[in-house]
Coordinates of C-alpha atoms and ligand atoms in Angstrom, one line a residue:
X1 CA 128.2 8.7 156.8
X2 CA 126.0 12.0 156.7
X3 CA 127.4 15.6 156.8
X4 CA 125.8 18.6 157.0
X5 CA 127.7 22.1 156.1
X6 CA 127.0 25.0 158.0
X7 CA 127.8 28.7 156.4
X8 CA 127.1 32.2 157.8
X9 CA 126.5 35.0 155.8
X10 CA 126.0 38.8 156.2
X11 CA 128.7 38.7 159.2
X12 CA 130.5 37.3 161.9
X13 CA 129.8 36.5 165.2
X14 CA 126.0 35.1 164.7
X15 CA 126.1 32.0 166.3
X16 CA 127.1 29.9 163.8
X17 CA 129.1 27.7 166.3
X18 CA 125.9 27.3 169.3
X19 CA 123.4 26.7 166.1
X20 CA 126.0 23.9 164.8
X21 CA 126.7 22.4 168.6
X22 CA 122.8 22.6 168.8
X23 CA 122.0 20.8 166.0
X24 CA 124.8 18.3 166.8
X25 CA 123.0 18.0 170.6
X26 CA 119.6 17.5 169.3
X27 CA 120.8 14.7 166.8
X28 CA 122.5 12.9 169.0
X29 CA 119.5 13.5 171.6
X30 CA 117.3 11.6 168.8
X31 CA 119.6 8.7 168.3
X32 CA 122.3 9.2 166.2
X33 CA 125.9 9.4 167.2
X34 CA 127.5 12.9 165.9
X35 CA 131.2 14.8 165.5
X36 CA 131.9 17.6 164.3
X37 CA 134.5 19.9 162.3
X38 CA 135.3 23.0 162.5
X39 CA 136.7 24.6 159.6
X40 CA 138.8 28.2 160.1
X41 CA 140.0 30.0 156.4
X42 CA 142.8 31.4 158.3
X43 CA 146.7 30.3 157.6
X44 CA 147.7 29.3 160.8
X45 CA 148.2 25.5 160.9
X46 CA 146.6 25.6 164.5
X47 CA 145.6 28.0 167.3
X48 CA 148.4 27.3 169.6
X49 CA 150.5 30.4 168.5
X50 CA 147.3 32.6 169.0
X51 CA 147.0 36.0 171.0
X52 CA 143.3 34.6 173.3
X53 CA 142.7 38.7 173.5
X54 CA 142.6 38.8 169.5
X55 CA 140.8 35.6 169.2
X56 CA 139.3 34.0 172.8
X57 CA 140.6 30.8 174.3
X58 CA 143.0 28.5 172.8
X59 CA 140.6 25.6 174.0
X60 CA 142.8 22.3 174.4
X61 CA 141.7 18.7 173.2
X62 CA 142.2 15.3 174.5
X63 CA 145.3 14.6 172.5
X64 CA 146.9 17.9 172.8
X65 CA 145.5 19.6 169.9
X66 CA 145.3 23.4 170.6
X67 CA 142.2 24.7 169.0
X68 CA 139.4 27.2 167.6
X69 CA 137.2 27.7 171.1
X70 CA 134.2 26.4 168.8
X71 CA 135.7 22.6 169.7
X72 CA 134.9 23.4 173.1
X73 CA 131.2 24.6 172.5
X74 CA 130.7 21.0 170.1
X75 CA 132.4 19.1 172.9
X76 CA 129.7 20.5 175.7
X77 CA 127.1 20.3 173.6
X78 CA 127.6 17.2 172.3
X79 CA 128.7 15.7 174.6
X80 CA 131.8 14.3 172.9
X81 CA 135.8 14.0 172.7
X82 CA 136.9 15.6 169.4
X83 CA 140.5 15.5 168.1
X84 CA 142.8 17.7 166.6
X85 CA 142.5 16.5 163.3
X86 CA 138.3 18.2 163.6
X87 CA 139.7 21.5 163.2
X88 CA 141.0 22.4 159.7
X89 CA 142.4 25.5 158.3
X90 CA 143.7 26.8 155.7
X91 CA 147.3 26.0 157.1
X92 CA 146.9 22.4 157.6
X93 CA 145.4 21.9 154.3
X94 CA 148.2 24.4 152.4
X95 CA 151.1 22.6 154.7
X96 CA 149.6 19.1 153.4
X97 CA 149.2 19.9 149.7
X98 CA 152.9 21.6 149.9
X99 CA 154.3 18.4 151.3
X100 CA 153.2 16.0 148.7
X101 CA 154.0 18.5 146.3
X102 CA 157.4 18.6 147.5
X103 CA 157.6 14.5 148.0
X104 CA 156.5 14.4 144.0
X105 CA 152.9 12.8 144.8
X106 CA 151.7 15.1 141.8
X107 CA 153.8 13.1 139.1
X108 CA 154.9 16.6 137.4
X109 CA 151.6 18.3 137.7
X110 CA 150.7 22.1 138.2
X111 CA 149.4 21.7 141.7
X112 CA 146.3 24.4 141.9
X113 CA 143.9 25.7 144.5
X114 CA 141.5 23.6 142.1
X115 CA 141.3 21.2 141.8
X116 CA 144.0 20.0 144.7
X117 CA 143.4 22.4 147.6
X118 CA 139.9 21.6 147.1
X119 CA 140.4 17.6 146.6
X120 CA 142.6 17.8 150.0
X121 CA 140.0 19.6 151.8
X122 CA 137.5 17.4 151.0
X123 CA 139.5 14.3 151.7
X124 CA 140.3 15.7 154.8
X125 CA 136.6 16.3 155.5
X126 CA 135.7 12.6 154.6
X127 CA 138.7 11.5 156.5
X128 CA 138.0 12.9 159.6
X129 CA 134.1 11.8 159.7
X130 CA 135.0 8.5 158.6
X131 CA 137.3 7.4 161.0
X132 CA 135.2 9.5 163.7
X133 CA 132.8 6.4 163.3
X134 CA 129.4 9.0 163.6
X135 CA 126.3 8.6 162.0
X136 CA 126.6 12.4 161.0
X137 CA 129.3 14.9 160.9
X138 CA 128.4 18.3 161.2
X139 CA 131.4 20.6 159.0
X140 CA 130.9 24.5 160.2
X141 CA 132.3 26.5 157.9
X142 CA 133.9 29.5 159.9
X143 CA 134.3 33.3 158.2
X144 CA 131.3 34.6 156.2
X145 CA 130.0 33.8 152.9
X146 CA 131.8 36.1 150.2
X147 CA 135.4 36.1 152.0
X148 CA 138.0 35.1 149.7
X149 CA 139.4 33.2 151.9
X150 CA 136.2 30.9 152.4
X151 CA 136.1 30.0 148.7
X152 CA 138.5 26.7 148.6
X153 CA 136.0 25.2 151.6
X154 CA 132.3 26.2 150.1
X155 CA 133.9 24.9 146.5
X156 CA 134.8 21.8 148.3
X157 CA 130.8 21.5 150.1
X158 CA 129.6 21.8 146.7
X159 CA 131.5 19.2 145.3
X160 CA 130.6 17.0 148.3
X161 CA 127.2 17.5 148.1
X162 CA 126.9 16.9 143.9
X163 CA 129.1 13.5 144.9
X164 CA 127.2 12.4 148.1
X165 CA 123.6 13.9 147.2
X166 CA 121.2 13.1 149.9
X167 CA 124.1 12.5 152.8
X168 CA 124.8 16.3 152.8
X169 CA 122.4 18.8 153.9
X170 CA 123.6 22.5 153.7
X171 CA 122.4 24.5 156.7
X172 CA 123.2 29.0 156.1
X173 CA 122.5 31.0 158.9
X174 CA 122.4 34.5 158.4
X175 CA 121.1 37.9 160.3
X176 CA 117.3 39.6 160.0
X177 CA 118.2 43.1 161.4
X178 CA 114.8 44.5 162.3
X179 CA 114.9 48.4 161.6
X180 CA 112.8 51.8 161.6
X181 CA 109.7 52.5 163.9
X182 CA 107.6 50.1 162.9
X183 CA 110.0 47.3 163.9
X184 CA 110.4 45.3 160.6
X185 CA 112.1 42.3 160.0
X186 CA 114.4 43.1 156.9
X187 CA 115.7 40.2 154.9
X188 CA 117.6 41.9 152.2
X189 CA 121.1 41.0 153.7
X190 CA 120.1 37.8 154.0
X191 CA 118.7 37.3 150.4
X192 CA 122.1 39.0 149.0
X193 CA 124.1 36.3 151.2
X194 CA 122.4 33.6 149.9
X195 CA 122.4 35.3 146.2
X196 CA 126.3 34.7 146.9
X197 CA 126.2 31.0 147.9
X198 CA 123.7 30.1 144.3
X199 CA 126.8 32.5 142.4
X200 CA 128.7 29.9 143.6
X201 CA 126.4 26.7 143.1
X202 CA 124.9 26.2 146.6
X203 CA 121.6 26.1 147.4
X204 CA 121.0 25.8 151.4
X205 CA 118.4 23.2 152.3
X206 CA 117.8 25.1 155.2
X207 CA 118.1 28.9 156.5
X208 CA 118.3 29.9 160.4
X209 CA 117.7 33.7 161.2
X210 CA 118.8 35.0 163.7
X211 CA 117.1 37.6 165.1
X212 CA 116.5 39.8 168.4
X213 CA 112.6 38.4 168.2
X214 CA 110.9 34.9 166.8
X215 CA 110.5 35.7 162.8
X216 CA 107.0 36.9 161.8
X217 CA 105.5 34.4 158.9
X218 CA 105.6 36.9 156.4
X219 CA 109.6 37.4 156.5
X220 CA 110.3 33.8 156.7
X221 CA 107.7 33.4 152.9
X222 CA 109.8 35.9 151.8
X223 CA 113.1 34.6 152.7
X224 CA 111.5 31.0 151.1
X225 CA 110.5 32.8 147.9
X226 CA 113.4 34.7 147.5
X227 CA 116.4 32.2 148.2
X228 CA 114.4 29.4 146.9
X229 CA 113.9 27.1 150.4
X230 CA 110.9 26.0 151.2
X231 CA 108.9 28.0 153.9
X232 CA 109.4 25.0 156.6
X233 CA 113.2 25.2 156.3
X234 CA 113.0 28.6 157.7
X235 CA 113.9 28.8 161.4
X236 CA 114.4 31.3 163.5
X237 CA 117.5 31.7 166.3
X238 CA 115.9 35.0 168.3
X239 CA 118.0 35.9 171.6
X240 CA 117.3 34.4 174.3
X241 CA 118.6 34.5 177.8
X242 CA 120.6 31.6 177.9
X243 CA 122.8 29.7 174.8
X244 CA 121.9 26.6 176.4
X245 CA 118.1 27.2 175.5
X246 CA 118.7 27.5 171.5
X247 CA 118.5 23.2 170.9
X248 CA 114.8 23.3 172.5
X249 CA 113.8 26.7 170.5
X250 CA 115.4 25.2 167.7
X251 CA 113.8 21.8 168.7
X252 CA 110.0 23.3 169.0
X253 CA 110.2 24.8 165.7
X254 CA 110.4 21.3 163.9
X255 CA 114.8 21.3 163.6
X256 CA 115.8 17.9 164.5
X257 CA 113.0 16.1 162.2
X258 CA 113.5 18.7 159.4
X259 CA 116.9 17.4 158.9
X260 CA 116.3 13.9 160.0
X261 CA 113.8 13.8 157.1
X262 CA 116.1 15.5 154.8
X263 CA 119.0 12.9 155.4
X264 CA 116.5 9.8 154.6
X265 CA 116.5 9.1 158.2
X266 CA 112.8 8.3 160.1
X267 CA 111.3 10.5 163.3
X268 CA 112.9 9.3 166.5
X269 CA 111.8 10.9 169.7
X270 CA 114.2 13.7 170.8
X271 CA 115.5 12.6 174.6
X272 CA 115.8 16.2 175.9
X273 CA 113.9 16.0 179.3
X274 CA 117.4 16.3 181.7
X275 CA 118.6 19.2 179.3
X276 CA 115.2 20.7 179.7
X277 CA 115.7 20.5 183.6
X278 CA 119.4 21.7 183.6
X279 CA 117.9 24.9 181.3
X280 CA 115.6 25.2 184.0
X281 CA 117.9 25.3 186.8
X282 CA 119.9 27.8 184.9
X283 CA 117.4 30.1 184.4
X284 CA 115.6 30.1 188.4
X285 CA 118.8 30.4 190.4
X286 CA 118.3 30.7 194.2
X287 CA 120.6 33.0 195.1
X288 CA 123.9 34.9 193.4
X289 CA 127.3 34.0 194.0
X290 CA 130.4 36.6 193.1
X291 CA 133.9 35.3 191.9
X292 CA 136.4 37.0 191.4
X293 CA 138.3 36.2 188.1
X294 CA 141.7 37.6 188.0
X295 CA 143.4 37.3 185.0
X296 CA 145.1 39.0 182.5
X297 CA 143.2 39.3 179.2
X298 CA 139.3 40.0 181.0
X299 CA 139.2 42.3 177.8
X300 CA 137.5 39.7 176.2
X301 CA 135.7 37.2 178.0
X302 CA 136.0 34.6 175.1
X303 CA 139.6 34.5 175.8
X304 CA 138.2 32.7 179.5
X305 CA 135.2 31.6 177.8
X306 CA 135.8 27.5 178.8
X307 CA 136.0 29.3 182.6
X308 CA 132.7 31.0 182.2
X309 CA 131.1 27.7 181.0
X310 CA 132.2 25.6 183.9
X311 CA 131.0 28.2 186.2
X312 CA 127.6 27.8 184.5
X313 CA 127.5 24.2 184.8
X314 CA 128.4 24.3 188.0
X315 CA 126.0 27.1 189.3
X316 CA 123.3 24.8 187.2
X317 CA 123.9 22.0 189.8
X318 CA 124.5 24.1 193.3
X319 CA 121.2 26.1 192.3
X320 CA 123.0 29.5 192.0
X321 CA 123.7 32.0 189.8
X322 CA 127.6 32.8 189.2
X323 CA 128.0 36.7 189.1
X324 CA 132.0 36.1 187.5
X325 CA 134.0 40.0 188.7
X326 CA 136.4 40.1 186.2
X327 CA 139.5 41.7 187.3
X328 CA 142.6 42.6 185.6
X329 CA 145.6 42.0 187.5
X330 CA 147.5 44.7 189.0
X331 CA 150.8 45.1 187.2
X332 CA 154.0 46.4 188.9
X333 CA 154.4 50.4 187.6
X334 CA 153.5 53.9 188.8
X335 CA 150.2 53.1 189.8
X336 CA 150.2 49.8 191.0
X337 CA 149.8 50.6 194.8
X338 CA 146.4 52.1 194.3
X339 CA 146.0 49.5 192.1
X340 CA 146.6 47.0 195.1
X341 CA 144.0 48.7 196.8
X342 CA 141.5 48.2 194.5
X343 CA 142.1 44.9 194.2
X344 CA 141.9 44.4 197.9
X345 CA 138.0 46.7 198.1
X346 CA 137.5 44.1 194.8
X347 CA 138.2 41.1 196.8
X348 CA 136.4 41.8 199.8
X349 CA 133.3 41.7 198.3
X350 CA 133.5 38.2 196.3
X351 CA 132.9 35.2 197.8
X352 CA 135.5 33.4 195.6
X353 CA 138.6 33.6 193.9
X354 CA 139.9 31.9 190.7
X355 CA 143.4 32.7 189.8
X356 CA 143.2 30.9 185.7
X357 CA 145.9 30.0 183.5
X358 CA 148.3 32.1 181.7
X359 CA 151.4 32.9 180.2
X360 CA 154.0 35.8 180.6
X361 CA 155.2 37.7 183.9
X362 CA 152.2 40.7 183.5
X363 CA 150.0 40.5 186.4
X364 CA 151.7 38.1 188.0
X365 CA 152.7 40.0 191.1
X366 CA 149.1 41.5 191.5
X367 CA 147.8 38.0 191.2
X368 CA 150.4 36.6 194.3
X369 CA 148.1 39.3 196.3
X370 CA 145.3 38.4 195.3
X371 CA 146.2 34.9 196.4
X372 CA 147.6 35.9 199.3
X373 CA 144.5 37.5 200.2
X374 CA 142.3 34.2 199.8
X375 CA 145.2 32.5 202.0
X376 CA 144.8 35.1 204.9
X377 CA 140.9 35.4 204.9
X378 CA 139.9 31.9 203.9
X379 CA 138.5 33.1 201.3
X380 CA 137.6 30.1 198.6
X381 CA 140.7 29.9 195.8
X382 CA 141.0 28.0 193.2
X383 CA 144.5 28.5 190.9
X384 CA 144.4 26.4 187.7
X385 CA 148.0 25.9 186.1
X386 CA 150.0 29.3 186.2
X387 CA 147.4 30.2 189.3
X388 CA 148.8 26.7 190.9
X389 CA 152.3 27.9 190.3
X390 CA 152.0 31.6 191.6
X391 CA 149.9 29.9 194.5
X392 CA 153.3 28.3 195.3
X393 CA 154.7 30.7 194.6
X394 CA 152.7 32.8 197.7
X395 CA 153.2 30.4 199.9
X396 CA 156.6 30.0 199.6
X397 CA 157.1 33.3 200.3
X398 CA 154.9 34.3 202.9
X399 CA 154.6 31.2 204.7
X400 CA 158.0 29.8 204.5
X401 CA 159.8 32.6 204.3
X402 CA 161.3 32.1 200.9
X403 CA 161.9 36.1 199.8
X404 CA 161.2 36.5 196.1
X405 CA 160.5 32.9 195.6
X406 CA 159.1 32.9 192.4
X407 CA 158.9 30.8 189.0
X408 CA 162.0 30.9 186.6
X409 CA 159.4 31.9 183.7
X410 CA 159.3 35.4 185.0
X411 CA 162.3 35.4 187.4
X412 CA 165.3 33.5 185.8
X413 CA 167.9 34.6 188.6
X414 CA 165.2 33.9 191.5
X415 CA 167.4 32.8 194.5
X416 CA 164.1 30.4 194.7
X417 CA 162.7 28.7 191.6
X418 CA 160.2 27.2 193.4
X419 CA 158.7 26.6 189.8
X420 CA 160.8 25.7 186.7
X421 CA 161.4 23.7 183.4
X422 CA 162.1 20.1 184.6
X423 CA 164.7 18.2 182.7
X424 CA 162.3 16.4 180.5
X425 CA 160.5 19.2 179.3
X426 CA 163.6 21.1 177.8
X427 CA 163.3 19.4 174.5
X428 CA 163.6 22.9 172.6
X429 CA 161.3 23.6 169.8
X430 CA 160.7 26.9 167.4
X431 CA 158.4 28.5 170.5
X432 CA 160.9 27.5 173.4
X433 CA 161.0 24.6 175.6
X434 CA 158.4 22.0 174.5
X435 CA 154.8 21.9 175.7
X436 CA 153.1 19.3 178.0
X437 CA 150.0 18.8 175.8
X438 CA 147.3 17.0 176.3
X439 CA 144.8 14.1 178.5
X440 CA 147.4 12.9 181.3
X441 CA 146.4 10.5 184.1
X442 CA 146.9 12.2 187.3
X443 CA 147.5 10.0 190.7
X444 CA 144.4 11.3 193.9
X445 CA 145.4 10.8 197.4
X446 CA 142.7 9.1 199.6
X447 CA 141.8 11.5 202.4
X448 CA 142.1 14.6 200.5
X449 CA 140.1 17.2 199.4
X450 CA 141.0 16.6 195.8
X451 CA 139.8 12.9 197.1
X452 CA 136.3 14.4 198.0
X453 CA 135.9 16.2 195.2
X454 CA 136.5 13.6 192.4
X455 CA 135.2 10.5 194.6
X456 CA 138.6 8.8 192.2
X457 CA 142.0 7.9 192.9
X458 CA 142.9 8.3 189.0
X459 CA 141.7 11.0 186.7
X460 CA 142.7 12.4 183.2
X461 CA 143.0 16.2 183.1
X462 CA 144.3 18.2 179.8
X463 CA 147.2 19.9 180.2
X464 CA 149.1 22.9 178.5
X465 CA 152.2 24.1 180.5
X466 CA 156.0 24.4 180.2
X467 CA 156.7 25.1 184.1
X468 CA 156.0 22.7 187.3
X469 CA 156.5 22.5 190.7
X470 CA 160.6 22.4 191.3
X471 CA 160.5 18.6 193.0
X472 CA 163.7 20.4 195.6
X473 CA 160.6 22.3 197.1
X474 CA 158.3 19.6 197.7
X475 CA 159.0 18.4 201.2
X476 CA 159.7 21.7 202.7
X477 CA 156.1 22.8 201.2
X478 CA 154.5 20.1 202.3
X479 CA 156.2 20.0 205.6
X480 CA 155.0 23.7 205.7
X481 CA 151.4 22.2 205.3
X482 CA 150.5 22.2 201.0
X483 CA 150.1 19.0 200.5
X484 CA 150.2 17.6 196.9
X485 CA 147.2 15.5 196.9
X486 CA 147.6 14.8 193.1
X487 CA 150.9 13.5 191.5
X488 CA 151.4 12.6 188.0
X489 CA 152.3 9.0 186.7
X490 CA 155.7 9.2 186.8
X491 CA 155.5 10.3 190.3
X492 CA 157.9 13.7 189.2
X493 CA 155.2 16.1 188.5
X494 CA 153.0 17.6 190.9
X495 CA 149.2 18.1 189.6
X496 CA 147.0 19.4 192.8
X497 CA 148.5 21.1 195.7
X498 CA 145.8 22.3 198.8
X499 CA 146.2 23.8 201.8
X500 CA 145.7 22.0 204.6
X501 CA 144.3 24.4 206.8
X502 CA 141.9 26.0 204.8
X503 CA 138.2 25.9 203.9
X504 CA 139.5 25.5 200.2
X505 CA 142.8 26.4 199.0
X506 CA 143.5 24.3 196.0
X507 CA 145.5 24.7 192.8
X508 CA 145.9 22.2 189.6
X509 CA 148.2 22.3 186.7
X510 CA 146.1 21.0 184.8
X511 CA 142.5 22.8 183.1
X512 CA 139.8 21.1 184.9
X513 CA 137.6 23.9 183.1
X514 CA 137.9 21.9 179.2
X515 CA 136.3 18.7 180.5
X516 CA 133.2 20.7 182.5
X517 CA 129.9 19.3 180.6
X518 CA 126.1 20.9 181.6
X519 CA 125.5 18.1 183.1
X520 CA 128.6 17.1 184.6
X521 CA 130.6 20.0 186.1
X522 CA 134.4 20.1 186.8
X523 CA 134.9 18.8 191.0
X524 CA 137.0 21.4 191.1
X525 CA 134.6 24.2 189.9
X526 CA 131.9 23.1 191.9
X527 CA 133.9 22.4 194.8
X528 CA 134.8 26.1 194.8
X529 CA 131.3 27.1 194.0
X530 CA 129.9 25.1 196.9
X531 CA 132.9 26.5 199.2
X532 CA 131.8 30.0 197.9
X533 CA 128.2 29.0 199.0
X534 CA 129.3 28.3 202.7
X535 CA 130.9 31.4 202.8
X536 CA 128.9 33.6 201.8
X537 CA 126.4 32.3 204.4
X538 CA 129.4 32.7 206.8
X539 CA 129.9 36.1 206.1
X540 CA 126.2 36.8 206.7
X541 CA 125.9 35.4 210.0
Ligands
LIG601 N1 153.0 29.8 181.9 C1 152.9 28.6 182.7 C2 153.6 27.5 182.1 O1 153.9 27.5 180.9 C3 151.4 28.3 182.9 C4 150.7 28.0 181.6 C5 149.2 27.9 181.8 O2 148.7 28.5 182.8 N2 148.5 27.3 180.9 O3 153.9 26.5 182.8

């Protein structure tokens, strides 16, 4: 088993996470087989109970783990399904240490930040890539060299790299801000960033710069001379257009055997011919397509960042460009008739809709219109979990005739709780009723669009939900002409509802948009990207 640590100095936001899933890409790409961890120095035990406007999507794993969005970029990238157990913080590891403290596991010892915060980080690091079964595990270590709260985790690479020697490579990537007239490259911030890891007995094997232009050879000898890496373990990261093209910048400049070499391991040729060709697609799009995102935190688009991707992947494969309106929902208050209004001018000039998940009754009447508007004017929609429910919400109302149907989440005295907490799910815990989590196997109808789109009649979707479709409701809404082309196992829950009489009207409870890879895009994306397609062309005669 191989590791290599990945820091980030200077400050946040630098890329750290599409530098690590690169790497990880490009070493699987040559042969090995890779996982990854992502390490956050903050106390929450997970990233379940996190505001997505403070800190972007809550991305959701196979077994129900609620985690840093970074698990999602790995998972894309590389192509693989991580667990929970791949994302530690500084909760988990404190909540660990406390329990066996509290069981009596230290037999009467002082129990420390060193050595046992330290020993149970690195256990857990070992752990984790050890049972993963890899060839390598790539650890990125998230917050910047120099935080306090950092410390516990870089102490813990040293110590893993003195123990392990030639299995651990220690990757830093840092920023070269290029100022004045003349345009030059400065390193200073990045020499004082590594000057911090040596203070602390780290010397990186490698250094990627990221810059807004390819580093000139003269800054990266001085980076090499200065922070004491050789001038060949100096790469750069410059911007480029797309994320997706970093593995084959990083790839050109020598990356994958550079660390190959570096973990004992011999050359291997570097497969990265269809990633080439989905790069390419991305960047020489035919035409542009507009959807319409409306949602509640379009803030920050990190907090729909797993959205964004699928749309990419999916716009790779119809040979268009997705042009994503985000649009806050209207919210009910003085203003919210004009609000309406623009909505409405907003909507006419997208050629799909995506109502995404969410939680909380803000925007939830503004997104019933926005619904309703897709229903009326055939207008490609796609609601994914709370935009399944309020889609059922919609047409409850307006199609059956059920006034003020709504869900008991935001409307506990509706005279129609067309969506509520079934039985099983009220299992209470600290945050409320408990969550359904997680990979479930959902039931496909032949002869249904969901049918067409998946080509399966069993899929696994993640999930992360209180509420479903009330199962008193089913017939009449099916009767009314939603049909529930996917059911759950159990045959209780409903997973896909579609409107019969529509081009493509289709909801899920589940989040197709966490399993969307490059070169396999969620069916349900595409479908709606491909609907979007025909009617655009539609719309132009
Ligand atoms: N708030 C809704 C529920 O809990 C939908 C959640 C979601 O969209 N992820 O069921």
């Amino acid at each position: 088993m191989k590791y290599i640590f990945v820091s980030g100095g200077v400050l946040s936001g630098l890329g750290k996470g599409i530098a690590t899933s690169s790497l990880g890409l490009l070493l699987k790409r040559s042969g090995l087989t890779v996982t990854a961890i992502k390490v956050d120095p903050y106390l929450n035990c997970d990233a379940g109970t996190m505001n997505p406007y403070e800190h972007g999507e809550v991305f959701v794993l196979h077994d129900g783990g609620e985690v840093d969005l970074d698990l999602g970029n790995y998972e894309r990238f590389m192509d693989v399904t991580l667990g929970s157990d791949h994302n530690i913080t500084t909760g988990k590891i404190y909540r660990s240490v406390i329990e066996k403290e509290r069981k009596g596991d230290y037999l009467g010892k002082t129990v420390q930040i060193i050595p046992h915060i330290v020993q149970e980080i690195k256990n857990t690091i070992t752990n984790v890539g050890k049972s993963s079964g890899a060839n390598v595990c790539l650890v990125e270590l998230g917050g910047t060299v120099g935080d306090m709260e950092s410390m516990p985790f870089l102490e813990a690479a040293r110590q893993l790299q003195m123990e392990l020697g030639k299995d651990v490579v220690f990757i830093h990537t840092t920023l070269i801000p290029i100022m004045g007239v003349v345009g030059e490259q400065k390193t200073k911030p990045t020499q004082h960033s590594v000057k911090e890891l040596r203070s602390i007995g780290i010397i990186p094997d490698i250094i990627i710069g990221r810059c807004s232009e390819p580093l000139a050879q003269s800054t990266k000898e001085k980076i090499s001379l200065f922070c004491n890496v050789p001038v060949e373990a100096v790469f750069t990261a410059h911007d480029v257009s797309t994320v997706y093209m970093v593995p084959l910048l990083l790839h050109e400049q020598g990356l994958t055997d550079h660390v190959r070499d570096l973990l004992g391991l011999k050359k291997n040729r570097t497969e990265l011919k269809a990633w080439g060709e989905f790069v390419e697609r991305i960047k020489s799009p035919k035409e542009t397509i507009k959807i319409a995102l409306v949602g509640k935190y379009t803030g920050l688009k990190d907090s729909y960042i797993s959205h964004y991707k699928a749309f990419e992947h999916s716009g790779a494969k119809s040979g268009v460009n997705i042009e994503v309106v985000w649009i806050d929902a209207p919210e009910r208050g003085p203003h919210y008739e004009e609000e309406l209004k623009g909505l409405m001018k907003e909507l006419s000039k997208v050629h799909g809709i995506l109502v995404p998940g969410g939680f909380g009754v803000r925007g939830t009447e503004g997104k019933i219109e926005a619904i309703k508007y897709a229903r009326e004017n055939d207008v490609p929609f796609l609601g994914i979990c709370l935009g399944l429910q309020l889609a059922i919400a919609e047409f409850c109302r307006n199609v059956i005739g059920l006034k003020g149907a709504s869900s008991t989440e935001f409307d506990e005295n509706t005279k129609y709780p067309v969506v509520d907490i079934l039985p099983e799910q009220l299992r209470v815990t600290q945050m409320g009723a408990s969550m359904r989590l997680g990979a479930q196997k959902c039931k496909i109808n032949e002869g249904t669009l969901a049918h067409e789109l998946y080509g399966k009649t069993e899929i696994f979707e993640r999930h992360r939900h209180r509420y479903e479709v009330n199962p008193e409701y089913i017939d009449r809404i099916q009767e009314a002409g939603m049909i529930f082309s996917g059911i759950s196992e159990d045959n209780i829950k409903m997973e896909i509802g579609e409107l019969k009489e529509a081009q493509y009207h289709i909801g899920c409870q589940f989040h197709p948009e966490f399993l969307s890879r490059p070169e396999r895009p969620a069916p349900l994306f595409l479908g709606l990207v491909e609907a979007a397609k025909k009617y655009k062309r539609s719309r132009e005669g």
